[in-house]
Coordinates of C-alpha atoms in Angstrom, one line a residue:
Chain A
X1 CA -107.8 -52.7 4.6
X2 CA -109.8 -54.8 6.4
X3 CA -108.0 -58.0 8.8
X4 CA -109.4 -60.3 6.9
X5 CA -106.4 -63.0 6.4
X6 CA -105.3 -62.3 9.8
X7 CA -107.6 -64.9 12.0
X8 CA -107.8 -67.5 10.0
X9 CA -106.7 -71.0 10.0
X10 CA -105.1 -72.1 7.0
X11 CA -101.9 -70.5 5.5
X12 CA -101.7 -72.9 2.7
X13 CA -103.9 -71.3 0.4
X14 CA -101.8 -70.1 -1.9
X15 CA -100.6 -73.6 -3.0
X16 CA -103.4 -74.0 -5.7
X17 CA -103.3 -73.1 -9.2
X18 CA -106.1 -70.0 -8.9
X19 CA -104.8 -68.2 -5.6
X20 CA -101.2 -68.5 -7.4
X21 CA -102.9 -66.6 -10.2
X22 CA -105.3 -64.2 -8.0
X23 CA -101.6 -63.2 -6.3
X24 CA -99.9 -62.4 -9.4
X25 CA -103.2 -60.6 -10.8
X26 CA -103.0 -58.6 -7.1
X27 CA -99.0 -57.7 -7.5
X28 CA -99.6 -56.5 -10.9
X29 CA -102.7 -54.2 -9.6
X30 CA -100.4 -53.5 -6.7
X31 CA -97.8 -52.1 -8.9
X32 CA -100.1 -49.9 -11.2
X33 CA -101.9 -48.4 -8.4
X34 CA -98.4 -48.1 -6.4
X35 CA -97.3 -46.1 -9.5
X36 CA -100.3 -43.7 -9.0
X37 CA -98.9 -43.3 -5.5
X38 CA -102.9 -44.3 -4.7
X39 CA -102.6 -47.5 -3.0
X40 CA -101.8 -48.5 0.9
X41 CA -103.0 -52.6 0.6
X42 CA -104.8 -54.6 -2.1
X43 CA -106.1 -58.1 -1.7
X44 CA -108.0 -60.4 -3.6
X45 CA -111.0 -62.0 -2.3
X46 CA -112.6 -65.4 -3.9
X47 CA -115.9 -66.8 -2.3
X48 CA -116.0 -71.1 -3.0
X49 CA -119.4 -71.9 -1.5
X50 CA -119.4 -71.0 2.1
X51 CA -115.5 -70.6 2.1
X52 CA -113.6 -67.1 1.7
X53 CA -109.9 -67.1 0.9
X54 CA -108.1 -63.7 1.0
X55 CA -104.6 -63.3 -0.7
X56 CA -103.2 -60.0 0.0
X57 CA -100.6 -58.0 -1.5
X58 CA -98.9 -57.2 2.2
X59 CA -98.0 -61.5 2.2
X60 CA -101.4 -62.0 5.1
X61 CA -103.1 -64.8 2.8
X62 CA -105.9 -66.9 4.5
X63 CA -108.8 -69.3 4.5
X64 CA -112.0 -69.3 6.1
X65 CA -115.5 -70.6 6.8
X66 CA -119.0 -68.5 7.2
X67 CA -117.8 -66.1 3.7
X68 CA -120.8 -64.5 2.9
X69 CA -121.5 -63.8 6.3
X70 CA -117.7 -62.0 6.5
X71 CA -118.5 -60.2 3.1
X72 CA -121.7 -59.0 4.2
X73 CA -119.6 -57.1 7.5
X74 CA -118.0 -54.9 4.2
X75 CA -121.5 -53.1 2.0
X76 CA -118.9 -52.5 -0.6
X77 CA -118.0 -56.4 -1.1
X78 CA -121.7 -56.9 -0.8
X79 CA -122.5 -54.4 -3.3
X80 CA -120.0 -55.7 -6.1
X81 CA -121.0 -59.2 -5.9
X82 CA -124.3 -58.4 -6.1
X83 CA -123.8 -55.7 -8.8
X84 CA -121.3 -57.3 -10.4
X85 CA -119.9 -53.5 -11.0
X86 CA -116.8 -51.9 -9.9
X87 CA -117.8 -50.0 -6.3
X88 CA -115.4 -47.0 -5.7
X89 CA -116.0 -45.7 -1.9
X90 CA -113.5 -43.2 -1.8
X91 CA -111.5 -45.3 0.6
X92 CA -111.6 -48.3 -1.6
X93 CA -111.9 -49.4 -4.9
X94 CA -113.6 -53.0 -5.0
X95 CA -113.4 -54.7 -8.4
X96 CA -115.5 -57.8 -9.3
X97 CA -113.5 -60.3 -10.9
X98 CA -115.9 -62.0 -12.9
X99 CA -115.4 -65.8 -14.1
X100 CA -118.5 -68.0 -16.5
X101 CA -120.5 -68.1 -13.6
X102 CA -120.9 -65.2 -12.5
X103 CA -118.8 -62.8 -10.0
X104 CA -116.3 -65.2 -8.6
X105 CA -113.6 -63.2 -6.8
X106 CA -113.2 -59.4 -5.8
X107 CA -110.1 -57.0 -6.0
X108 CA -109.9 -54.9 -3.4
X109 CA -107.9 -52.3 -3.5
X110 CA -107.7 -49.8 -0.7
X111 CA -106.4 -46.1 -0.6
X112 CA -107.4 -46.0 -3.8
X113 CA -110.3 -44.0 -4.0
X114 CA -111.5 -41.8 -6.8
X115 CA -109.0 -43.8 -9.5
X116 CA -108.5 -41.9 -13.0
X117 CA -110.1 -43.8 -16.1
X118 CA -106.3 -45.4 -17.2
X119 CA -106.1 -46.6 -13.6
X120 CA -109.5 -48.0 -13.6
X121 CA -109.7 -49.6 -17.1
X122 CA -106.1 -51.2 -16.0
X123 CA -107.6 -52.6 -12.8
X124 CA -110.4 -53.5 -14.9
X125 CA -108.6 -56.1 -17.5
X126 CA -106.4 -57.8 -14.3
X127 CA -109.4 -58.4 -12.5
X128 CA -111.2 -59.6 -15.5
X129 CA -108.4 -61.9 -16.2
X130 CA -108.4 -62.6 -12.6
X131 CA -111.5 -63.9 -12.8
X132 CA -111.3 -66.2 -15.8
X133 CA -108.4 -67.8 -14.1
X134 CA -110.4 -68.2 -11.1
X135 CA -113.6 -70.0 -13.2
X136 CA -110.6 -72.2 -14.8
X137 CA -109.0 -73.2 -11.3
X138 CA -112.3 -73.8 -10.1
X139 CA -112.9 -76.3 -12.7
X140 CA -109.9 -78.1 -12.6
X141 CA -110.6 -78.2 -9.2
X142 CA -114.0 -80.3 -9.7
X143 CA -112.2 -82.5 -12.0
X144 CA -110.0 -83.5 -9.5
X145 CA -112.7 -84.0 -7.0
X146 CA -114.7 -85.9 -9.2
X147 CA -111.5 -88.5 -9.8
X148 CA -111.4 -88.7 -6.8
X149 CA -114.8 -89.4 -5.9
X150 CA -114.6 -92.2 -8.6
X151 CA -110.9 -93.9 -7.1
X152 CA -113.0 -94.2 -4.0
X153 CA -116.1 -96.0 -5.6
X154 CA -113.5 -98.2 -7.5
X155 CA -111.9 -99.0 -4.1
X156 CA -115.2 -99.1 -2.4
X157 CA -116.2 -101.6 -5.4
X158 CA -113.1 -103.9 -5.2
X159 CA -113.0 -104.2 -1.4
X160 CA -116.9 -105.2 -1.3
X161 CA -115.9 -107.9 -4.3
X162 CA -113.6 -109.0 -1.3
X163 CA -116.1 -108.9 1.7
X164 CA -118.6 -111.2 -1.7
X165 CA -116.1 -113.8 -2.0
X166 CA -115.3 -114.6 1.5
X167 CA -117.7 -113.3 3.9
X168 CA -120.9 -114.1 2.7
X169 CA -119.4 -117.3 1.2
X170 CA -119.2 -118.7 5.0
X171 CA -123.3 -118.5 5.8
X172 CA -123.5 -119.8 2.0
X173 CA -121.8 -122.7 2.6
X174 CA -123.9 -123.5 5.7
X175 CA -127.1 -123.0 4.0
X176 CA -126.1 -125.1 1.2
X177 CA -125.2 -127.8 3.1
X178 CA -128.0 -128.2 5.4
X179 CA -130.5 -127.8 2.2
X180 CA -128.6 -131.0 0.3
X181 CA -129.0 -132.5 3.2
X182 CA -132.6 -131.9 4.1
X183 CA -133.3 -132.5 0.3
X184 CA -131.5 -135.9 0.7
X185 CA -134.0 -136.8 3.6
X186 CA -130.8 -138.3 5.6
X187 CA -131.5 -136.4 8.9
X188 CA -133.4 -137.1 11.8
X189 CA -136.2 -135.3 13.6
X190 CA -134.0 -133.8 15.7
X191 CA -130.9 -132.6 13.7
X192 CA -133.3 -131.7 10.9
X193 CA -134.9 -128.8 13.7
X194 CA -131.3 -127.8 14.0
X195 CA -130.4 -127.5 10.4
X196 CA -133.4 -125.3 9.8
X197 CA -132.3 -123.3 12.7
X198 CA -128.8 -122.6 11.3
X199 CA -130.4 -122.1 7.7
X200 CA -132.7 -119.4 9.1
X201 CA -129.4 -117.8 11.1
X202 CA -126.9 -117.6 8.5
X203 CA -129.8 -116.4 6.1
X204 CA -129.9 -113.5 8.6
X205 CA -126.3 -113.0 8.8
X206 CA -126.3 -113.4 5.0
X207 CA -128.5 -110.0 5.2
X208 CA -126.8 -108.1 7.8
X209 CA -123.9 -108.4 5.4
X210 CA -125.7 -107.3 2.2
X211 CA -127.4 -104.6 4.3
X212 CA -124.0 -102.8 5.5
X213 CA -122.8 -102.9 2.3
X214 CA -125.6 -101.2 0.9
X215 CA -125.3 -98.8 4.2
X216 CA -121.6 -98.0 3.1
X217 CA -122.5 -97.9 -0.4
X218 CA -125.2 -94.8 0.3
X219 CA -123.2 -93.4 3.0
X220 CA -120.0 -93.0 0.1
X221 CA -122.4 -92.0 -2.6
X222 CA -125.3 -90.2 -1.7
X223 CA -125.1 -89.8 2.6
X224 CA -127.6 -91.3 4.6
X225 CA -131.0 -89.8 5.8
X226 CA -132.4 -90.4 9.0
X227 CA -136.1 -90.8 9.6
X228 CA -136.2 -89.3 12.8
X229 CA -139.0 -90.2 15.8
X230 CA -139.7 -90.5 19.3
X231 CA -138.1 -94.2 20.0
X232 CA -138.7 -95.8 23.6
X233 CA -135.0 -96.9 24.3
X234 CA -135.6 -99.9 26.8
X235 CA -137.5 -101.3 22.9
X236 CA -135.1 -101.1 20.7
X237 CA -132.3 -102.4 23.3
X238 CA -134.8 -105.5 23.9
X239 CA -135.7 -105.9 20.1
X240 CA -131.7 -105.9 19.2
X241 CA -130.9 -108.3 22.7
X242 CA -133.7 -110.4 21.0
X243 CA -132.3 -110.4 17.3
X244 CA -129.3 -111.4 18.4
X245 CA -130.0 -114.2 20.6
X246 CA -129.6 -117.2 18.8
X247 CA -125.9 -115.9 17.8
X248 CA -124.7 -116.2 21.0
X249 CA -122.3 -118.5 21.6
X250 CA -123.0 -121.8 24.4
X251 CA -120.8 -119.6 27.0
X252 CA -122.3 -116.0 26.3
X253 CA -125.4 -114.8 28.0
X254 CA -126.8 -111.6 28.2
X255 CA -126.8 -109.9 31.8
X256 CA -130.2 -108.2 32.6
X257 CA -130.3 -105.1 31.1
X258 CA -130.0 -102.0 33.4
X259 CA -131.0 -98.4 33.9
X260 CA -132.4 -98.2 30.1
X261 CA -136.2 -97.6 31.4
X262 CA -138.4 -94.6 30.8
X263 CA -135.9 -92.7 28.3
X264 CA -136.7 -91.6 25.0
X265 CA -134.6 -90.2 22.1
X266 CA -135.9 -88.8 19.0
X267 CA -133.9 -91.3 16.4
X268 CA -133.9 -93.0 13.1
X269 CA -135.9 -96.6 14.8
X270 CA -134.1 -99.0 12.1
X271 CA -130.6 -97.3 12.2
X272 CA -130.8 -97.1 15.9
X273 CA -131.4 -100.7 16.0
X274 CA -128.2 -101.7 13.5
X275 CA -126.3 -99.5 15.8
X276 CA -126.8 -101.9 18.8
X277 CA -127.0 -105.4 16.6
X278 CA -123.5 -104.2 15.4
X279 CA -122.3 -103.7 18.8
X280 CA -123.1 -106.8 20.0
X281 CA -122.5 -108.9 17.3
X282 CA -118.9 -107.5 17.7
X283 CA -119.2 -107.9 21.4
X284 CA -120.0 -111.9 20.9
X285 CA -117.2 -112.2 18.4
X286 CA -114.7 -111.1 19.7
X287 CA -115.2 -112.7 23.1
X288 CA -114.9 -116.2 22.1
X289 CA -114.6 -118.0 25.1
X290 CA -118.2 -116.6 26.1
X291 CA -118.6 -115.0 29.1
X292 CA -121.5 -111.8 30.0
X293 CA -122.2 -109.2 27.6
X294 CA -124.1 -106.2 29.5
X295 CA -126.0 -103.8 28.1
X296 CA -126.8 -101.0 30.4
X297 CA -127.8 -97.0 30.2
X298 CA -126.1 -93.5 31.7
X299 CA -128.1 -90.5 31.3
X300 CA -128.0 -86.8 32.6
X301 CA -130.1 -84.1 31.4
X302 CA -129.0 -83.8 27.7
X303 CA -127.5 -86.9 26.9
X304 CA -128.0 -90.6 27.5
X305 CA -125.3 -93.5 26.7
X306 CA -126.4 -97.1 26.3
X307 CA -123.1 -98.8 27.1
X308 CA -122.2 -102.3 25.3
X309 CA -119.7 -104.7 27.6
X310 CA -118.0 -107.9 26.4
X311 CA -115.1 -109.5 28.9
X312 CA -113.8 -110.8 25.6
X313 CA -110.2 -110.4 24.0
X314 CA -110.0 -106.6 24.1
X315 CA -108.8 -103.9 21.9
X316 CA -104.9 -102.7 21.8
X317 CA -106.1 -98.5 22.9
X318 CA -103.1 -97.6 20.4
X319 CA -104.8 -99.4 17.9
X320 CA -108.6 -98.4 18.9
X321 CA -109.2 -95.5 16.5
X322 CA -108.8 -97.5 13.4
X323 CA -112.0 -99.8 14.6
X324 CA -114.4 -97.1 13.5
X325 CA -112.4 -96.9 10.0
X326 CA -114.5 -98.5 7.3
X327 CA -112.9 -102.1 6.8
X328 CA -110.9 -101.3 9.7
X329 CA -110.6 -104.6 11.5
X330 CA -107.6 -104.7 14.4
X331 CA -106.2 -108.1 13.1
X332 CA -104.0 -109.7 15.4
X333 CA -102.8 -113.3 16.1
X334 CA -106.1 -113.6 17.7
X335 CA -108.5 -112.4 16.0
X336 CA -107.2 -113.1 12.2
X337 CA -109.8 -115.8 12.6
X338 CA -113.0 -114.1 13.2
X339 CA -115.4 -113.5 10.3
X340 CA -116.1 -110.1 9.7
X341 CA -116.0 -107.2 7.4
X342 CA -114.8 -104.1 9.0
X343 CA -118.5 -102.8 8.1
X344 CA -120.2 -102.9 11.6
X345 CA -118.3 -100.3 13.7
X346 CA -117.6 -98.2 10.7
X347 CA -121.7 -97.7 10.2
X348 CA -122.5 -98.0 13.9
X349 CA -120.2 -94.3 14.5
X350 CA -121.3 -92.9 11.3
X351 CA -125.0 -93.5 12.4
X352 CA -124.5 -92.6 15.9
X353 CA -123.0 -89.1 14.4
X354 CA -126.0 -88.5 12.2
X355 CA -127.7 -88.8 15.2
X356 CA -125.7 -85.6 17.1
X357 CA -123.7 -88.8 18.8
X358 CA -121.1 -90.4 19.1
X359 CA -119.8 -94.2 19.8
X360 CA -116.6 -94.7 22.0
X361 CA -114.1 -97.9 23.0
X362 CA -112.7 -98.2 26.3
X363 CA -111.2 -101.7 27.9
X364 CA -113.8 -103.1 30.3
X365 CA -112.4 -103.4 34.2
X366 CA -110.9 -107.1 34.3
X367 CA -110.4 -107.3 30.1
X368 CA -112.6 -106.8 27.1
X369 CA -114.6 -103.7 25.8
X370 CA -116.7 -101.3 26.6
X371 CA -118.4 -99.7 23.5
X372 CA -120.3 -96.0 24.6
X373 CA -122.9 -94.8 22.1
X374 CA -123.9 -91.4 23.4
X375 CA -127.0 -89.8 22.2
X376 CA -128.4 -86.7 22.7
X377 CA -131.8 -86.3 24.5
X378 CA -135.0 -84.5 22.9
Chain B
X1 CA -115.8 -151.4 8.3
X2 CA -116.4 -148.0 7.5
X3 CA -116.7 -147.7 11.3
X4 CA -113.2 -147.4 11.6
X5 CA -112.4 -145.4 9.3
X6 CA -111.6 -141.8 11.6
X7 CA -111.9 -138.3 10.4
X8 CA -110.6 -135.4 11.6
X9 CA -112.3 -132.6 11.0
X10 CA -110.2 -129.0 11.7
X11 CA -112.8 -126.0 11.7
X12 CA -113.2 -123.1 13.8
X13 CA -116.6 -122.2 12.9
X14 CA -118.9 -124.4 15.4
X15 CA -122.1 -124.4 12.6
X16 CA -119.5 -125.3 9.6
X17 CA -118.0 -128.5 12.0
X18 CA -121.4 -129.8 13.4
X19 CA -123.0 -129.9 10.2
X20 CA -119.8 -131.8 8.2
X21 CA -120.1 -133.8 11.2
X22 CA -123.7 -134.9 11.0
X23 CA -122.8 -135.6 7.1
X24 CA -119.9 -137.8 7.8
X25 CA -121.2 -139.7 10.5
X26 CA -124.8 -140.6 9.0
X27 CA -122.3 -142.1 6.2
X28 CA -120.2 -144.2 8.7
X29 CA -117.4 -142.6 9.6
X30 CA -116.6 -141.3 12.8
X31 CA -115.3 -138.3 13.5
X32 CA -113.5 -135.6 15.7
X33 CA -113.2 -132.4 15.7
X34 CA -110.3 -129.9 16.5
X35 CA -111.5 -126.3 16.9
X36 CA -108.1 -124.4 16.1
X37 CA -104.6 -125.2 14.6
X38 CA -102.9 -126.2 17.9
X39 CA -105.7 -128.3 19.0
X40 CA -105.7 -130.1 15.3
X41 CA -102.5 -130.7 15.6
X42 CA -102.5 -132.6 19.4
X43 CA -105.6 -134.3 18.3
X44 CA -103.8 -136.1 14.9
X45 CA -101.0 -137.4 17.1
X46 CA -103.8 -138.5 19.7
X47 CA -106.2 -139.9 17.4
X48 CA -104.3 -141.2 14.5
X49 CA -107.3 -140.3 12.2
X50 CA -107.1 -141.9 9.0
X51 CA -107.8 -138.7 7.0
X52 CA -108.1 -134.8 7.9
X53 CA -110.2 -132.0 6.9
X54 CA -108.5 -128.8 7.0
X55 CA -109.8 -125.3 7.4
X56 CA -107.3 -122.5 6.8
X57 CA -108.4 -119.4 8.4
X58 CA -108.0 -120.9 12.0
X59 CA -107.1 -119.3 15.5
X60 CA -103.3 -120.3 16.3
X61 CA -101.9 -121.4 13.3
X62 CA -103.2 -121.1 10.3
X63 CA -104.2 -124.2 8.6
X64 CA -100.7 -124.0 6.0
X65 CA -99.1 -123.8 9.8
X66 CA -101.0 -127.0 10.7
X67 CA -99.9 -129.3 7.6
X68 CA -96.4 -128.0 7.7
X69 CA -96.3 -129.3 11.3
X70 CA -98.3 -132.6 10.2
X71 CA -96.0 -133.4 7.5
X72 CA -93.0 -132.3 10.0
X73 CA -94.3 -135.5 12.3
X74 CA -93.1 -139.2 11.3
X75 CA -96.6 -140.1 13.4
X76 CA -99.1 -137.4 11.1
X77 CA -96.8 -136.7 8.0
X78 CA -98.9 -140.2 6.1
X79 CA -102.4 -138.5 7.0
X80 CA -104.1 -137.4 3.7
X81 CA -105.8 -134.0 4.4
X82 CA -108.0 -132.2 1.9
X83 CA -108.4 -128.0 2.3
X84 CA -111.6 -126.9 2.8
X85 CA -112.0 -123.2 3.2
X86 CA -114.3 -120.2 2.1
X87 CA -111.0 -118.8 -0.3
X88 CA -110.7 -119.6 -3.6
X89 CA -108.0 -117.8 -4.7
X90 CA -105.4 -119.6 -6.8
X91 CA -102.7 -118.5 -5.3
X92 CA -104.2 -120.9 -1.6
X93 CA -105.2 -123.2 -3.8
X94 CA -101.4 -123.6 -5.0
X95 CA -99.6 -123.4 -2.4
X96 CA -102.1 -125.3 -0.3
X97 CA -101.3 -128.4 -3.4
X98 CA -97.7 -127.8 -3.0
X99 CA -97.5 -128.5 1.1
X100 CA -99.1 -132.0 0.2
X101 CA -103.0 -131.3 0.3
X102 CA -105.1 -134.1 -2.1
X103 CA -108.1 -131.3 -3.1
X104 CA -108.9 -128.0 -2.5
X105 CA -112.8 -127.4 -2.0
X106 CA -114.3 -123.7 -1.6
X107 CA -117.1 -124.4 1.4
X108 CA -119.5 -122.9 -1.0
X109 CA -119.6 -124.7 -3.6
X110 CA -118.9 -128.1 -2.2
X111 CA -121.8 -130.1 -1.2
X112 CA -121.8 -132.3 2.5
X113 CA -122.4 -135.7 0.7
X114 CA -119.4 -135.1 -1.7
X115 CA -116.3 -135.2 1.6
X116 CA -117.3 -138.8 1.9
X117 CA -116.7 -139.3 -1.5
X118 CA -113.6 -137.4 -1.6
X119 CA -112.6 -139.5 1.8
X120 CA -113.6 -143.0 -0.6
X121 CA -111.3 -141.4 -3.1
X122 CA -108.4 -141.2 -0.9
X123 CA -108.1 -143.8 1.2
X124 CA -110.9 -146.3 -0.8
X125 CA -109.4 -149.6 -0.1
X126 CA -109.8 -149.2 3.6
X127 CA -113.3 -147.9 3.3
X128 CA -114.5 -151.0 1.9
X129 CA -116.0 -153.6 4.2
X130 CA -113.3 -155.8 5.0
X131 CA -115.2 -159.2 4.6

C-alpha cells in the first residue's frame, strides 16, 4: 500500500461525519477481504477539490494538499476516477465509491488481487454505500459553510451599522454645521474660506470611510481584484503625501521623502494609493502631539519597502498583531479617543498581500511606529 | 451683557471646537476651550464659565469622568453642562441625564445656532441685557 497518510499534516481527519463513515465502510471491507485471507492494507481515499484525505485500515489517516497530482503518482487511482469502474491490478483492487456527483472517494484495497465475484460484489455495495455517505457528508459540509458565511455577513453588517452611527456621524456633524452656518450668512470672509475648507475635508474623510467599507464588504464577499500596471512609486508616494495634506495636524509635517526615486512595481495604481493614505492617516492620528512623519524607500533586487514613520504614541508589540485584524483597533487609555474604524490597517495588509506583499509594525527608535509595506519588484 | 456670559466648550476634535466656537462667539458669548477631560476640568475651576459643553469620547477621562469630578467640586458642581457627542445610544443618553446633564444632543443632528439657544434656555435670566 502506498504511504499515503504517512507525510501529511493533519491527523484530525477522522473527526468529521464522512471519514467516520469511509472508516467504518474500510473495517467492514477489511474484514471480508481478511476472511478471504486476500488482504495486507485497505484505505479509503476521498478527493475534496484540491485536498486528498486517506483513512486506512492499519490506523495511518491523513490530510493533504496537491490530490490529484498525488492520485495521478498511482494509474490505478487515475484509472478508476476517470472510469468510474472497479480497477483490479493484481496487486490491488481499487473501488470507486461513487456519490451524486460523480466518483467521490476510492477503496483501495491492496493484496487483493484477482477477488472472486462474492468478494467483489461485497466490496462493491460498501463502497457504493461509501460513497453515498461521502456525497451526504459533503453536503452537510456546505451547509455549514454556508451558515457560516452568512454569521459573518450578519457580523460584518452589524459592526458596519456601528462604524454608520458613530464614525461617519463626526465629519457629518462638521459639514452640517458649517453649511447652517454659511446658509445663515453670519460668517466673515475669512472664517467663511475656512468653513469650506473643513466642509471639503470631512466630505473626503466621509468617503474614505464609505470606501473601506465597501473594500471590506467585497474583500468578505466576493475577494478583491487587482488591476495590475507599471506604477512609478516616487507618484503615488507624492499623490498620497499630497491627499493627505490638509489632515495634518498644526505640529505634523511631512519630512522630505527619501530614496523612493526611479523604482517601479507592477501594482493595482488606486489600491496602492489607499495602502499609503491608510498608513499615514494612522500615522497622524495616532501621533497627536504632531511631530515628523517620514516616508522613505529600501529596496534590493526583488523587493522594495516604502517605510511609513510617525514619533507618535506607539503600539504595545504584544498587542501589534491584532492591528491588521479587521476592526482591530489597540484601544488603550490613550487612544480610546481617536476616531477610527479598525478598517484602514485591516485593508492596507490585505491589499499589500494581493499584491505578493506584505505590511509590518515595528516601534520607531525614540517612540512611535514604523509601518513596512514590502512589495515585490517586476 | 451677553458678553459675560462664558462658555466652556470640552471637545477633543479641533474642527468640531473651532466651528462651535465661531457659532457661539458671533452670538455673544465668549468662550474657551478645553481639549481633553483633565484640561476641562482645570479650566472650570479657572474660568468659572457660566455653562459647559461636554464631549464624551475625550482623551483622559471620559466626559461621564469629567461631570462626576464637576459635580464632586463645591466651585463647578452649580455649572449647567449639556452632552454633546456623536452617540446616540439611550443607554449615554441616560446615564449622561442621571449624572446631572440639562440635554443630550447627537453632533449630527444638532445644528450650531441651536447651543445658543439651549445656553438661553439654561441660564436665560443672565443672558438678557442687564439694563
Amino acid at each position: 500500500m502506498p504511504d499515503l497518510a504517512s507525510p501529511w499534516d493533519d491527523p484530525d481527519v477522522t473527526d468529521d461525519a464522512a471519514s467516520k463513515l469511509f472508516l467504518e465502510s474500510v473495517r467492514l471491507a477489511s474484514r471480508l477481504a481478511s476472511a478471504a485471507g486476500r488482504i495486507r492494507e485497505a484505505a479509503l481515499l476521498v478527493l475534496r477539490g484540491d485536498v486528498l484525505t486517506c483513512i486506512a485500515i492499519s490506523g495511518a489517516a491523513g490530510t493533504g494538499g496537491r490530490g490529484p497530482y498525488r492520485i495521478s503518482e498511482y494509474p490505478a487511482f487515475e484509472e478508476a476516477i476517470t472510469t468510474g469502474r472497479i480497477v483490479d491490478d493484481a496487486t490491488r483492487v481499487v473501488l470507486p465509491a461513487h456519490g451524486e456527483s460523480g466518483v467521490v472517494g476510492l477503496l483501495v484495497i491492496a493484496g487483493a488481487g484477482g477477488l472472486d465475484d462474492g468478494l467483489r460484489d461485497a466490496l462493491t455495495a460498501l463502497s457504493s454505500i461509501a460513497g453515498l455517505g461521502v456525497s451526504q457528508a459533503m453536503a452537510a459540509g456546505e451547509l455549514q459553510l454556508e451558515a457560516e458565511r452568512s454569521r459573518r455577513l450578519e457580523r460584518l453588517k452589524s459592526e458596519f451599522l456601528n462604524i454608520a452611527a458613530h464614525e461617519l456621524r463626526s465629519p457629518l456633524g462638521i459639514i452640517r454645521g458649517y453649511s447652517s452656518m454659511l446658509s445663515d450668512g453670519m460668517l466673515s470672509e475669512a472664517d467663511r474660506g475656512v468653513a469650506l475648507t473643513r466642509i471639503v475635508e470631512k466630505a473626503e474623510e466621509m468617503a474614505r470611510l464609505i470606501s473601506d467599507m465597501l473594500e471590506t464588504a467585497r474583500l468578505e464577499t466576493l475577494g478583491l481584484e487587482l488591476e495590475l500596471e507599471p506604477v512609478d512609486l516616487i507618484e503615488v508616494i507624492d499623490n498620497a503625501v499630497q491627499a493627505m495634506r490638509p489632515l495634518l495636524g498644526a505640529n505634523h509635517r511631512f519630512a522630505p521623502v527619501a530614496g523612493c526615486g526611479d523604482v517601479a512595481v507592477v501594482a493595482d495604481r488606486a489600491r496602492l494609493n489607499t495602502v499609503l493614505t491608510n498608513l499615514i492617516d494612522n500615522a497622524i492620528k495616532y501621533s497627536p502631539d504632531g511631530g515628523e512623519i517620514e516616508i522613505d524607500c529600501e529596496h534590493d533586487d526583488r523587493v522594495v519597502s516604502i517605510l511609513v514613520r510617525d514619533h507618535g504614541i506607539g503600539i504595545n508589540a504584544d498587542q501589534a498583531h491584532l492591528l491588521f485584524t479587521r476592526f482591530g483597533r489597540l484601544v488603550t487609555p490613550e487612544t480610546s479617543h481617536i476616531r477610527g474604524t479598525g478598517l484602514g490597517l485591516y485593508l492596507a495588509r490585505e491589499s499589500a498581500r494581493l499584491h505578493g506583499g506584505d505590511i509590518t509594525v515595528a516601534p520607531t527608535h525614540g517612540g512611535g511606529s514604523t509601518f513596512r509595506v514590502s512589495l515585490p519588484l517586476a | 451683557m451677553e458678553d459675560d456670559v462664558k462658555v466652556l466648550l470640552i471637545e477633543d476634535d479641533v474642527a468640531a471646537a473651532e466651528m462651535y466656537r465661531l457659532r457661539l462667539v458671533a452670538d455673544g458669548y465668549s468662550v474657551v476651550i478645553g481639549h481633553d477631560g483633565h484640561e476641562g476640568l482645570r479650566l472650570a475651576v479657572d474660568e468659572g464659565p457660566d455653562f459647559i459643553y461636554l464631549d464624551l469620547r475625550l482623551p483622559g477621562l471620559d466626559g461621564f469622568e469629567v461631570i462626576e469630578g464637576l459635580r464632586a467640586n463645591a466651585a463647578t458642581m452649580h455649572i449647567p453642562v449639556i452632552i454633546l457627542t456623536n452617540y446616540g445610544e439611550p443607554e449615554l443618553r441616560e446615564r449622561g441625564m442621571k449624572l446631572g446633564a440639562l440635554e443630550f444632543l447627537v453632533k449630527a443632528d444638532t445644528n450650531p445656532a441651536q447651543l445658543s439657544e439651549s445656553v438661553e434656555r439654561a441660564i436665560g435670566p443672565r443672558a438678557l441685557p442687564s439694563i
